[in-house]
Short mmCIF file of C-alpha atoms and ligand atoms in Angstrom, two decimals:
data_model
loop_
_atom_site.label_atom_id
_atom_site.label_comp_id
_atom_site.label_asym_id
_atom_site.label_seq_id
_atom_site.Cartn_x
_atom_site.Cartn_y
_atom_site.Cartn_z
CA MET M 1 -5.00 -21.72 21.63
CA THR M 2 -3.22 -18.44 21.25
CA LYS M 3 -0.79 -18.76 24.10
CA THR M 4 2.07 -17.26 22.17
CA THR M 5 3.30 -13.68 22.35
CA ARG M 6 4.95 -11.41 19.80
CA ASP M 7 8.31 -12.30 21.34
CA SER M 8 7.72 -16.04 21.36
CA ARG M 9 6.50 -15.91 17.75
CA ALA M 10 9.57 -14.00 16.58
CA GLY M 11 11.29 -17.11 15.21
CA MET M 12 8.12 -18.56 13.72
CA GLY M 13 6.98 -18.40 10.12
CA LYS M 14 5.07 -15.56 8.56
CA ARG M 15 1.88 -17.56 8.20
CA THR M 16 1.91 -18.60 11.84
CA ARG M 17 2.30 -14.98 12.85
CA LEU M 18 -0.54 -13.90 10.56
CA VAL M 19 -2.82 -16.46 12.21
CA HIS M 20 -1.91 -15.65 15.82
CA ALA M 21 -0.89 -11.99 15.92
CA GLY M 22 -3.21 -9.61 17.78
CA ARG M 23 -5.61 -12.28 19.08
CA GLN M 24 -6.49 -12.71 22.75
CA PRO M 25 -9.30 -15.30 22.73
CA PHE M 26 -9.44 -15.64 26.49
CA GLU M 27 -10.10 -11.94 26.90
CA ASN M 28 -13.19 -12.62 24.78
CA PHE M 29 -14.75 -15.67 26.47
CA GLY M 30 -12.62 -17.95 24.29
CA PHE M 31 -14.03 -16.72 21.01
CA VAL M 32 -11.38 -17.03 18.36
CA ASN M 33 -11.80 -13.54 16.87
CA THR M 34 -11.68 -10.21 18.66
CA PRO M 35 -15.22 -8.85 18.40
CA ILE M 36 -16.30 -5.46 17.11
CA TYR M 37 -16.18 -2.93 19.93
CA ARG M 38 -18.13 0.15 18.93
CA GLY M 39 -18.11 3.14 21.19
CA SER M 40 -17.21 6.63 22.23
CA THR M 41 -17.53 6.61 26.05
CA VAL M 42 -15.44 4.29 28.19
CA LEU M 43 -16.49 4.31 31.85
CA SER M 44 -13.99 4.70 34.67
CA PRO M 45 -14.55 2.79 37.92
CA ASP M 46 -13.94 5.88 40.10
CA MET M 47 -12.90 9.53 39.99
CA GLU M 48 -9.20 8.96 40.61
CA SER M 49 -8.99 6.55 37.68
CA LEU M 50 -10.80 9.08 35.50
CA TYR M 51 -8.29 11.79 36.45
CA ALA M 52 -5.31 9.48 36.03
CA ARG M 53 -6.24 8.53 32.43
CA LYS M 54 -4.14 5.42 32.84
CA ALA M 55 -6.79 2.90 31.79
CA ARG M 56 -6.05 0.69 28.78
CA PHE M 57 -8.94 2.36 26.94
CA ILE M 58 -10.00 5.94 27.61
CA TYR M 59 -12.10 7.11 24.68
CA GLY M 60 -13.25 5.65 21.39
CA THR M 61 -11.04 7.81 19.19
CA LYS M 62 -7.93 6.65 21.04
CA GLY M 63 -8.57 2.97 20.54
CA THR M 64 -10.70 -0.04 21.37
CA PRO M 65 -9.86 -3.71 21.85
CA THR M 66 -10.71 -4.16 18.13
CA THR M 67 -8.35 -1.46 16.89
CA GLU M 68 -5.65 -2.50 19.36
CA ALA M 69 -5.79 -6.06 18.00
CA LEU M 70 -5.09 -4.92 14.44
CA GLU M 71 -2.52 -2.32 15.49
CA ASN M 72 -0.59 -4.94 17.43
CA ALA M 73 -0.87 -7.54 14.69
CA TRP M 74 0.24 -5.10 12.01
CA SER M 75 3.20 -3.90 14.08
CA GLU M 76 4.27 -7.50 14.45
CA ILE M 77 3.90 -8.31 10.75
CA ALA M 78 5.63 -5.09 9.67
CA GLY M 79 8.37 -5.37 12.32
CA ALA M 80 7.40 -1.98 13.73
CA ALA M 81 7.39 -0.29 17.13
CA GLY M 82 3.82 0.87 16.62
CA THR M 83 0.98 1.23 14.12
CA VAL M 84 -1.95 3.61 13.71
CA LEU M 85 -5.10 2.75 11.79
CA THR M 86 -6.72 5.42 9.66
CA PRO M 87 -9.96 5.55 7.63
CA SER M 88 -8.27 5.12 4.23
CA GLY M 89 -4.89 4.60 2.60
CA LEU M 90 -4.73 8.25 1.62
CA SER M 91 -5.35 9.42 5.18
CA ALA M 92 -2.52 7.10 6.28
CA ILE M 93 -0.24 8.91 3.82
CA THR M 94 -1.25 12.38 5.02
CA VAL M 95 -1.00 11.60 8.74
CA ALA M 96 2.40 9.95 8.22
CA ILE M 97 3.77 12.98 6.39
CA LEU M 98 2.29 15.49 8.83
CA SER M 99 3.82 13.63 11.77
CA VAL M 100 7.27 14.55 10.47
CA VAL M 101 7.18 17.95 8.77
CA LYS M 102 6.76 21.52 9.93
CA SER M 103 6.44 24.84 8.17
CA GLY M 104 9.61 25.78 6.31
CA ASP M 105 10.61 22.17 5.63
CA HIS M 106 11.38 20.68 2.24
CA VAL M 107 10.29 17.20 1.15
CA LEU M 108 11.36 14.97 -1.74
CA VAL M 109 8.63 12.86 -3.34
CA THR M 110 9.12 10.28 -6.07
CA ASP M 111 7.61 11.32 -9.39
CA SER M 112 5.96 7.89 -9.53
CA ALA M 113 3.95 8.43 -6.33
CA TYR M 114 0.22 7.70 -6.14
CA ARG M 115 -1.34 10.83 -7.60
CA PRO M 116 -3.41 11.91 -4.55
CA THR M 117 -0.14 11.95 -2.55
CA ARG M 118 1.04 14.65 -4.95
CA ASN M 119 -2.27 16.50 -4.65
CA PHE M 120 -1.77 16.64 -0.88
CA CYS M 121 1.77 17.97 -1.26
CA ASP M 122 0.76 20.54 -3.87
CA SER M 123 -2.25 21.83 -1.93
CA VAL M 124 -2.27 21.41 1.86
CA MET M 125 1.49 21.08 2.30
CA ALA M 126 2.19 24.07 0.06
CA ARG M 127 -0.32 26.10 2.06
CA LEU M 128 1.53 25.17 5.26
CA GLY M 129 4.78 26.46 3.78
CA ILE M 130 6.29 23.05 3.08
CA GLU M 131 7.96 22.80 -0.31
CA THR M 132 7.90 19.61 -2.38
CA THR M 133 10.43 18.61 -5.03
CA TYR M 134 9.53 15.61 -7.19
CA TYR M 135 12.43 13.36 -8.15
CA ASP M 136 13.16 10.66 -10.69
CA PRO M 137 12.23 7.32 -9.06
CA LEU M 138 15.48 5.84 -10.44
CA VAL M 139 17.57 8.45 -8.62
CA GLY M 140 19.37 6.02 -6.27
CA THR M 141 22.20 7.59 -4.26
CA ALA M 142 21.95 10.79 -6.35
CA ILE M 143 19.04 11.70 -4.06
CA GLY M 144 21.79 13.36 -2.02
CA GLU M 145 22.20 16.01 -4.72
CA LEU M 146 18.55 17.01 -4.28
CA MET M 147 18.70 17.27 -0.52
CA ARG M 148 18.80 20.67 1.12
CA PRO M 149 19.63 21.58 4.70
CA ASN M 150 15.86 21.70 5.40
CA THR M 151 14.96 18.43 3.63
CA ARG M 152 13.07 16.63 6.34
CA LEU M 153 11.39 13.80 4.49
CA VAL M 154 12.00 11.55 1.49
CA PHE M 155 8.91 9.79 0.16
CA VAL M 156 9.33 6.56 -1.80
CA GLU M 157 6.91 4.18 -3.48
CA ALA M 158 8.15 1.01 -5.11
CA PRO M 159 7.15 -0.01 -7.57
CA GLY M 160 5.18 3.04 -8.76
CA SER M 161 1.59 1.86 -8.73
CA GLN M 162 0.95 2.80 -12.36
CA SER M 163 4.36 2.95 -14.04
CA PHE M 164 6.12 0.22 -11.99
CA GLU M 165 9.62 1.68 -11.74
CA MET M 166 11.57 0.08 -8.91
CA GLN M 167 13.45 2.29 -6.48
CA ASP M 168 16.74 1.45 -4.78
CA ILE M 169 15.26 1.97 -1.36
CA PRO M 170 18.20 0.90 0.82
CA ALA M 171 20.47 3.28 -1.13
CA ILE M 172 18.01 6.18 -0.89
CA ALA M 173 17.41 5.49 2.81
CA ASP M 174 21.14 5.44 3.60
CA VAL M 175 21.68 8.84 2.01
CA ALA M 176 18.53 10.33 3.55
CA HIS M 177 19.41 9.06 7.02
CA ALA M 178 22.95 10.39 6.79
CA ARG M 179 21.37 13.83 6.28
CA GLY M 180 18.88 13.36 9.12
CA ALA M 181 15.78 12.96 6.92
CA CYS M 182 12.91 10.58 7.54
CA VAL M 183 12.13 7.99 4.87
CA VAL M 184 8.42 7.33 4.30
CA MET M 185 7.18 4.60 1.97
CA ASP M 186 3.87 3.78 0.38
CA ASN M 187 4.28 0.00 0.66
CA THR M 188 0.78 -0.90 -0.54
CA TRP M 189 1.93 -2.95 -3.55
CA ALA M 190 4.21 -5.38 -1.73
CA THR M 191 2.74 -5.22 1.79
CA PRO M 192 5.13 -6.08 4.64
CA LEU M 193 4.85 -9.71 3.56
CA PHE M 194 6.78 -9.07 0.36
CA PHE M 195 8.79 -6.04 1.46
CA PRO M 196 9.65 -5.83 5.16
CA PRO M 197 9.85 -2.04 5.27
CA HIS M 198 11.60 -1.36 8.55
CA GLU M 199 14.34 -3.93 7.83
CA ARG M 200 15.07 -2.09 4.59
CA GLY M 201 15.50 1.39 6.01
CA ILE M 202 11.95 2.76 6.04
CA ASP M 203 10.99 4.88 9.06
CA LEU M 204 7.27 5.19 8.38
CA ALA M 205 5.55 2.59 6.18
CA ILE M 206 2.09 3.13 4.75
CA GLU M 207 -0.30 0.47 3.67
CA ALA M 208 -3.67 1.05 2.07
CA GLY M 209 -5.49 -1.79 3.87
CA THR M 210 -8.23 -1.13 1.34
CA LYS M 211 -6.25 -3.32 -1.08
CA TYR M 212 -4.71 -6.63 0.04
CA LEU M 213 -5.60 -6.60 3.73
CA SER M 214 -9.24 -6.33 2.71
CA GLY M 215 -8.99 -8.38 -0.45
CA HIS M 216 -12.71 -7.97 -1.07
CA SER M 217 -13.20 -4.35 -2.20
CA ASP M 218 -15.58 -3.85 0.70
CA LEU M 219 -13.74 -1.51 3.04
CA LEU M 220 -11.46 1.51 3.32
CA LEU M 221 -8.57 1.39 5.77
CA GLY M 222 -5.03 2.67 6.17
CA MET M 223 -2.11 1.67 8.37
CA VAL M 224 1.06 3.54 9.21
CA SER M 225 3.77 1.58 11.00
CA ALA M 226 6.76 3.27 12.59
CA THR M 227 10.19 2.59 13.95
CA GLU M 228 10.96 3.29 17.60
CA GLN M 229 12.35 6.70 16.66
CA TYR M 230 9.31 7.92 14.74
CA TRP M 231 6.56 6.20 16.72
CA PRO M 232 5.93 8.86 19.43
CA ARG M 233 5.44 11.66 16.89
CA LEU M 234 3.23 9.47 14.71
CA ARG M 235 1.01 8.54 17.65
CA GLU M 236 0.86 12.14 18.85
CA THR M 237 -0.16 13.39 15.40
CA PHE M 238 -2.72 10.63 14.96
CA ASP M 239 -4.27 11.43 18.35
CA ALA M 240 -4.33 15.14 17.53
CA PHE M 241 -6.34 14.49 14.37
CA ALA M 242 -8.40 11.66 15.88
CA MET M 243 -8.37 10.26 12.39
CA CYS M 244 -9.62 6.89 13.56
CA ALA M 245 -10.86 4.01 11.43
CA GLY M 246 -14.37 2.57 11.72
CA ALA M 247 -14.92 -0.45 13.96
CA GLU M 248 -16.44 -2.69 11.27
CA ASP M 249 -13.66 -1.89 8.81
CA VAL M 250 -11.02 -2.73 11.41
CA PHE M 251 -12.79 -6.00 12.18
CA LEU M 252 -12.82 -6.88 8.47
CA GLY M 253 -9.15 -5.93 8.32
CA LEU M 254 -8.40 -8.39 11.12
CA ARG M 255 -10.37 -11.05 9.29
CA GLY M 256 -8.46 -10.36 6.08
CA LEU M 257 -5.12 -10.50 7.85
CA ARG M 258 -5.44 -14.22 8.56
CA THR M 259 -5.60 -15.16 4.87
CA MET M 260 -3.57 -12.31 3.42
CA GLU M 261 -0.52 -14.37 2.56
CA LEU M 262 -2.59 -16.98 0.71
CA ARG M 263 -4.46 -14.34 -1.26
CA LEU M 264 -1.34 -12.38 -2.02
CA ARG M 265 0.50 -15.47 -3.27
CA GLU M 266 -2.46 -16.30 -5.49
CA ALA M 267 -2.67 -12.73 -6.81
CA GLU M 268 1.05 -12.98 -7.56
CA ARG M 269 0.58 -16.26 -9.42
CA GLN M 270 -2.41 -14.98 -11.41
CA ALA M 271 -0.67 -11.71 -12.29
CA LEU M 272 2.47 -13.47 -13.45
CA ALA M 273 0.43 -15.84 -15.62
CA LEU M 274 -1.53 -12.96 -17.12
CA ALA M 275 1.61 -10.87 -17.61
CA ALA M 276 3.42 -13.73 -19.36
CA TRP M 277 0.44 -14.22 -21.69
CA LEU M 278 0.22 -10.49 -22.41
CA GLN M 279 3.92 -10.52 -23.34
CA THR M 280 3.06 -12.92 -26.16
CA ARG M 281 0.29 -10.73 -27.59
CA HIS M 282 1.22 -8.76 -30.65
CA GLU M 283 -1.09 -5.89 -29.58
CA VAL M 284 1.16 -5.40 -26.53
CA SER M 285 4.41 -3.49 -26.79
CA ARG M 286 5.71 -3.96 -23.22
CA VAL M 287 4.66 -5.40 -19.89
CA LEU M 288 5.66 -3.38 -16.81
CA HIS M 289 6.10 -5.90 -14.00
CA PRO M 290 9.27 -5.93 -11.91
CA ALA M 291 9.09 -9.66 -11.18
CA LEU M 292 9.48 -10.46 -14.88
CA PRO M 293 13.07 -11.15 -15.92
CA GLY M 294 13.98 -8.45 -18.40
CA ASP M 295 12.01 -5.74 -16.62
CA PRO M 296 14.32 -2.75 -15.92
CA GLY M 297 13.59 -3.04 -12.19
CA HIS M 298 13.96 -6.81 -11.97
CA SER M 299 17.36 -6.97 -10.28
CA ILE M 300 16.33 -4.54 -7.53
CA TRP M 301 13.06 -6.39 -7.06
CA LYS M 302 14.93 -9.68 -6.77
CA ARG M 303 17.41 -8.26 -4.29
CA ASP M 304 14.94 -6.49 -1.98
CA PHE M 305 11.50 -8.07 -2.37
CA LEU M 306 10.13 -11.43 -1.27
CA GLY M 307 7.32 -11.60 -3.79
CA SER M 308 5.18 -9.57 -6.17
CA SER M 309 1.50 -8.76 -5.95
CA GLY M 310 -1.32 -8.71 -8.47
CA LEU M 311 -0.91 -5.21 -9.91
CA PHE M 312 1.02 -4.48 -13.10
CA SER M 313 0.71 -2.49 -16.32
CA ILE M 314 1.15 -2.87 -20.05
CA ILE M 315 1.93 -0.49 -22.88
CA LEU M 316 -0.07 -1.26 -25.98
CA LYS M 317 1.26 -0.75 -29.48
CA PRO M 318 -0.05 2.56 -30.87
CA ALA M 319 -3.85 2.51 -30.92
CA SER M 320 -6.58 5.14 -31.01
CA ARG M 321 -8.53 6.13 -27.91
CA ALA M 322 -11.68 4.83 -29.61
CA ALA M 323 -10.04 1.44 -30.16
CA VAL M 324 -9.00 1.19 -26.50
CA GLY M 325 -12.56 2.12 -25.58
CA ALA M 326 -13.90 -0.61 -27.84
CA MET M 327 -11.61 -3.09 -26.10
CA LEU M 328 -12.40 -2.04 -22.53
CA ASP M 329 -16.07 -1.08 -22.74
CA HIS M 330 -17.27 -4.56 -23.59
CA LEU M 331 -15.16 -6.67 -21.27
CA GLU M 332 -17.37 -9.16 -19.47
CA LEU M 333 -15.20 -10.24 -16.55
CA LEU M 334 -12.63 -7.51 -16.00
CA GLY M 335 -14.14 -4.49 -14.29
CA LEU M 336 -13.22 -0.92 -15.16
CA GLY M 337 -12.59 0.74 -11.83
CA TYR M 338 -10.14 2.37 -9.46
CA SER M 339 -8.55 0.67 -6.48
CA TRP M 340 -7.17 -2.85 -6.62
CA GLY M 341 -6.25 -5.87 -4.52
CA GLY M 342 -9.75 -7.37 -4.50
CA TYR M 343 -10.79 -10.86 -5.58
CA GLU M 344 -12.06 -9.51 -8.91
CA SER M 345 -9.84 -8.60 -11.85
CA LEU M 346 -9.78 -4.96 -12.87
CA VAL M 347 -8.29 -2.88 -15.65
CA ILE M 348 -7.90 0.89 -16.10
CA PRO M 349 -6.34 3.06 -18.78
CA PHE M 350 -3.90 5.64 -17.39
CA ASP M 351 -1.65 8.46 -18.53
CA CYS M 352 1.12 9.63 -16.17
CA SER M 353 2.03 12.53 -18.49
CA THR M 354 -0.90 14.50 -17.09
CA TYR M 355 0.79 14.89 -13.68
CA ARG M 356 4.50 14.00 -13.82
CA THR M 357 6.93 16.86 -13.43
CA ALA M 358 10.42 15.40 -12.83
CA THR M 359 10.43 12.73 -15.51
CA GLU M 360 8.87 12.27 -18.89
CA TRP M 361 6.14 9.72 -19.52
CA ASN M 362 5.87 9.27 -23.22
CA PRO M 363 5.24 5.62 -24.01
CA GLU M 364 4.85 4.32 -27.53
CA GLY M 365 1.15 3.51 -27.04
CA PRO M 366 -1.77 3.64 -24.60
CA ALA M 367 -1.15 2.29 -21.09
CA LEU M 368 -3.39 -0.10 -19.16
CA ARG M 369 -3.10 -1.23 -15.55
CA PHE M 370 -4.36 -4.63 -14.40
CA SER M 371 -5.24 -5.89 -10.97
CA ALA M 372 -5.29 -9.68 -11.19
CA GLY M 373 -8.15 -11.30 -9.30
CA LEU M 374 -8.94 -14.88 -8.43
CA GLU M 375 -11.00 -15.95 -11.46
CA ASP M 376 -9.94 -18.89 -13.62
CA ILE M 377 -7.14 -17.30 -15.57
CA GLU M 378 -8.20 -18.88 -18.88
CA ASP M 379 -11.55 -17.08 -18.61
CA VAL M 380 -9.80 -13.76 -18.02
CA LYS M 381 -7.53 -14.37 -21.01
CA ALA M 382 -10.53 -15.24 -23.17
CA ASP M 383 -12.26 -11.99 -22.11
CA LEU M 384 -9.13 -10.04 -23.03
CA ASP M 385 -8.67 -12.00 -26.24
CA ARG M 386 -12.11 -10.82 -27.36
CA GLY M 387 -11.14 -7.31 -26.24
CA PHE M 388 -7.99 -7.38 -28.35
CA ALA M 389 -10.09 -8.47 -31.35
CA ARG M 390 -12.30 -5.39 -30.84
CA LEU M 391 -9.19 -3.20 -30.51
CA ARG M 392 -7.80 -4.48 -33.82
CA ALA M 393 -11.16 -4.19 -35.59
CA ALA M 394 -11.68 -0.61 -34.41
CA ASP M 395 -8.38 0.59 -35.85
CA ALA M 396 -8.48 -1.58 -39.00
C1 PLP L 1 -0.44 3.02 -4.17
C2 PLP L 1 -1.65 3.49 -3.43
N1 PLP L 1 -1.49 4.05 -2.24
C3 PLP L 1 -2.53 4.49 -1.52
C4 PLP L 1 -3.81 4.40 -2.00
C5 PLP L 1 -4.93 4.98 -1.21
O1 PLP L 1 -5.77 4.05 -0.65
P1 PLP L 1 -7.28 4.42 -0.31
O2 PLP L 1 -8.06 4.19 -1.55
O3 PLP L 1 -7.63 3.50 0.80
O4 PLP L 1 -7.30 5.86 0.13
C6 PLP L 1 -4.03 3.81 -3.25
C7 PLP L 1 -5.41 3.69 -3.79
O5 PLP L 1 -5.64 3.40 -4.93
C8 PLP L 1 -2.92 3.36 -3.98
O6 PLP L 1 -3.08 2.81 -5.22
#
């Protein structure tokens, strides 16, 4: 029975809310899950209703019972006034930014941001006359020194999804708000379950639902949740672009929502086990994972976050590109591929020096990023153990 409401669930646990949020079984003949509504046209009962445009659903791009279910559920989980669903995480980022800025504005973007976010700022935003300054993710309250009278938006991402620096988000948000700027966060790593964005000073929070909401590498989806203040502009911008997500993807997102906490906790457990093992390997120089004691971002993570997810990086001891190739090319379980948050473990090599501008990325050896999946961890370690043997042999 879902007889509860967002208000009545407010004092209940996160898992209860994940199970019940956004569902209206008795609007769907008692079926537990909101079905997939596909459609463009929505019929009006008469001419006056058509003119009035007051119906709950008016046209497919503006929403369906399926999209409304996930929007409502996500707003509840994120503690937001409203949520829009977009066809990918990257489109969530672009629609969020465009809902705030106008020509002549200045924006501050963390140097650790997801690279396509930078591409958007450097291409489309620049063309619109919006200037971007990249800043050191560890800036803290010194963000104030970078702010100009026309700084409209501060973009944060914590931890950086390759380099894993933590940002002091409450400190940055306080300074930005005092100067009237909007704080936008790519919260894909933690999700609202491990970092409640709007309680921590974020005005617009982005989630690539492609990662942990999906959990199965089988869909592309983005969410932007907003505070009361920023919700009307976000919704207006979203409607103007009609950048709506596909019905099947939204349905799969709703399905994923119900088990997201369980999967995220397991990804956290697997990643921590793998990270701890990698710390013991003599081929590894450093593990970049803010939930590990000793990580430079650990105290901020502990203060602000409620958990860690399955994504982290390592810096290898100096090794040739050919040796890293020998290690990665013959892995049997870990896949070599972009994206993350699925049930399968992944690894990619990366090099932030090719795009960073505000800070230097010059680690002592090659960098690898892992997305921990749900396999038996001993099998993953054994796969990597064989990989490390190939790495050593190649450079011997
Ligand atoms: C941190 C981060 N944000 C956003 C995205 C974009 O998500 P999508 O692939 O759905 O566009 C990604 C994708 O890898 C990401 O890693």
